[in-house]
Amino acid sequence: MFGAAGTLLNISTRAQNQGKPPRYNIDKWDEMMMKRDKQLTGHIRGQSDSVLAPPGFETSSVWTAERKAS
């Protein structure tokens, strides 16, 4: 019974991660890249090889909202 439950949990986790293993020890850089991937592809585990960014992506950066330090 425990084996079946573990297998179903593993299948469910991998299905939610597009077939990739789960991420552990996520730091700020990984969070930033996951947010970027979600903006580009619509999923935090998706990745795009397109050279051109989708429309509106160039203005959705946090850097445009921050004030410059003087």
CSV table of C-alpha atoms in Angstrom, one decimal:
chain,number,residue,atom,x,y,z
A,1,MET,CA,0.0,0.0,0.0
A,2,PHE,CA,2.8,2.4,0.9
A,3,GLY,CA,4.6,1.6,-2.4
A,4,ALA,CA,1.5,2.4,-4.4
A,5,ALA,CA,0.9,5.7,-2.6
A,6,GLY,CA,4.6,6.7,-3.1
A,7,THR,CA,4.4,5.8,-6.8
A,8,LEU,CA,1.2,7.8,-7.3
A,9,LEU,CA,2.7,10.8,-5.4
A,10,ASN,CA,5.9,10.6,-7.6
A,11,ILE,CA,3.8,10.5,-10.8
A,12,SER,CA,1.6,13.4,-9.6
A,13,THR,CA,4.7,15.5,-8.8
A,14,ARG,CA,6.4,14.8,-12.1
A,15,ALA,CA,3.2,15.5,-14.0
A,16,GLN,CA,3.0,19.0,-12.3
A,17,ASN,CA,6.7,19.6,-13.2
A,18,GLN,CA,6.4,18.7,-16.9
A,19,GLY,CA,8.1,15.4,-16.3
A,20,LYS,CA,11.1,16.9,-14.5
A,21,PRO,CA,12.2,15.9,-11.0
A,22,PRO,CA,11.2,18.3,-8.2
A,23,ARG,CA,13.5,21.2,-7.2
A,24,TYR,CA,15.1,21.4,-3.8
A,25,ASN,CA,17.1,24.1,-2.0
A,26,ILE,CA,15.8,26.9,-4.2
A,27,ASP,CA,17.7,30.2,-3.8
A,28,LYS,CA,16.9,33.7,-4.9
A,29,TRP,CA,18.5,33.1,-8.4
A,30,ASP,CA,16.4,30.1,-9.0
A,31,GLU,CA,13.3,32.0,-7.9
A,32,MET,CA,14.1,34.8,-10.3
A,33,MET,CA,14.7,32.3,-13.2
A,34,MET,CA,11.5,30.5,-12.4
A,35,LYS,CA,9.6,33.8,-12.5
A,36,ARG,CA,11.2,34.6,-15.8
A,37,ASP,CA,10.4,31.1,-17.2
A,38,LYS,CA,6.7,31.6,-16.1
A,39,GLN,CA,6.6,35.0,-18.0
A,40,LEU,CA,8.1,33.4,-21.1
A,41,THR,CA,6.3,30.1,-21.3
A,42,GLY,CA,3.4,30.2,-18.8
A,43,HIS,CA,4.9,27.5,-16.5
A,44,ILE,CA,7.6,27.8,-13.9
A,45,ARG,CA,9.4,24.7,-15.3
A,46,GLY,CA,9.0,25.6,-19.0
A,47,GLN,CA,11.9,26.8,-21.0
A,48,SER,CA,12.0,28.6,-24.4
A,49,ASP,CA,14.6,28.5,-27.1
A,50,SER,CA,13.1,31.3,-29.0
A,51,VAL,CA,15.4,34.2,-29.7
A,52,LEU,CA,12.6,36.8,-29.6
A,53,ALA,CA,10.8,37.6,-26.4
A,54,PRO,CA,7.0,37.7,-26.4
A,55,PRO,CA,5.3,41.1,-26.7
A,56,GLY,CA,5.3,43.1,-23.5
A,57,PHE,CA,8.1,41.0,-21.9
A,58,GLU,CA,10.7,43.9,-22.2
A,59,THR,CA,8.5,46.1,-19.9
A,60,SER,CA,7.6,43.5,-17.3
A,61,SER,CA,11.0,43.7,-15.5
A,62,VAL,CA,11.4,44.8,-11.9
A,63,TRP,CA,14.4,47.0,-13.0
A,64,THR,CA,12.1,49.5,-14.7
A,65,ALA,CA,10.1,50.0,-11.5
A,66,GLU,CA,13.1,50.6,-9.2
A,67,ARG,CA,14.5,54.0,-8.5
A,68,LYS,CA,18.2,54.6,-9.2
A,69,ALA,CA,20.3,54.9,-6.1
A,70,SER,CA,22.0,58.3,-5.8
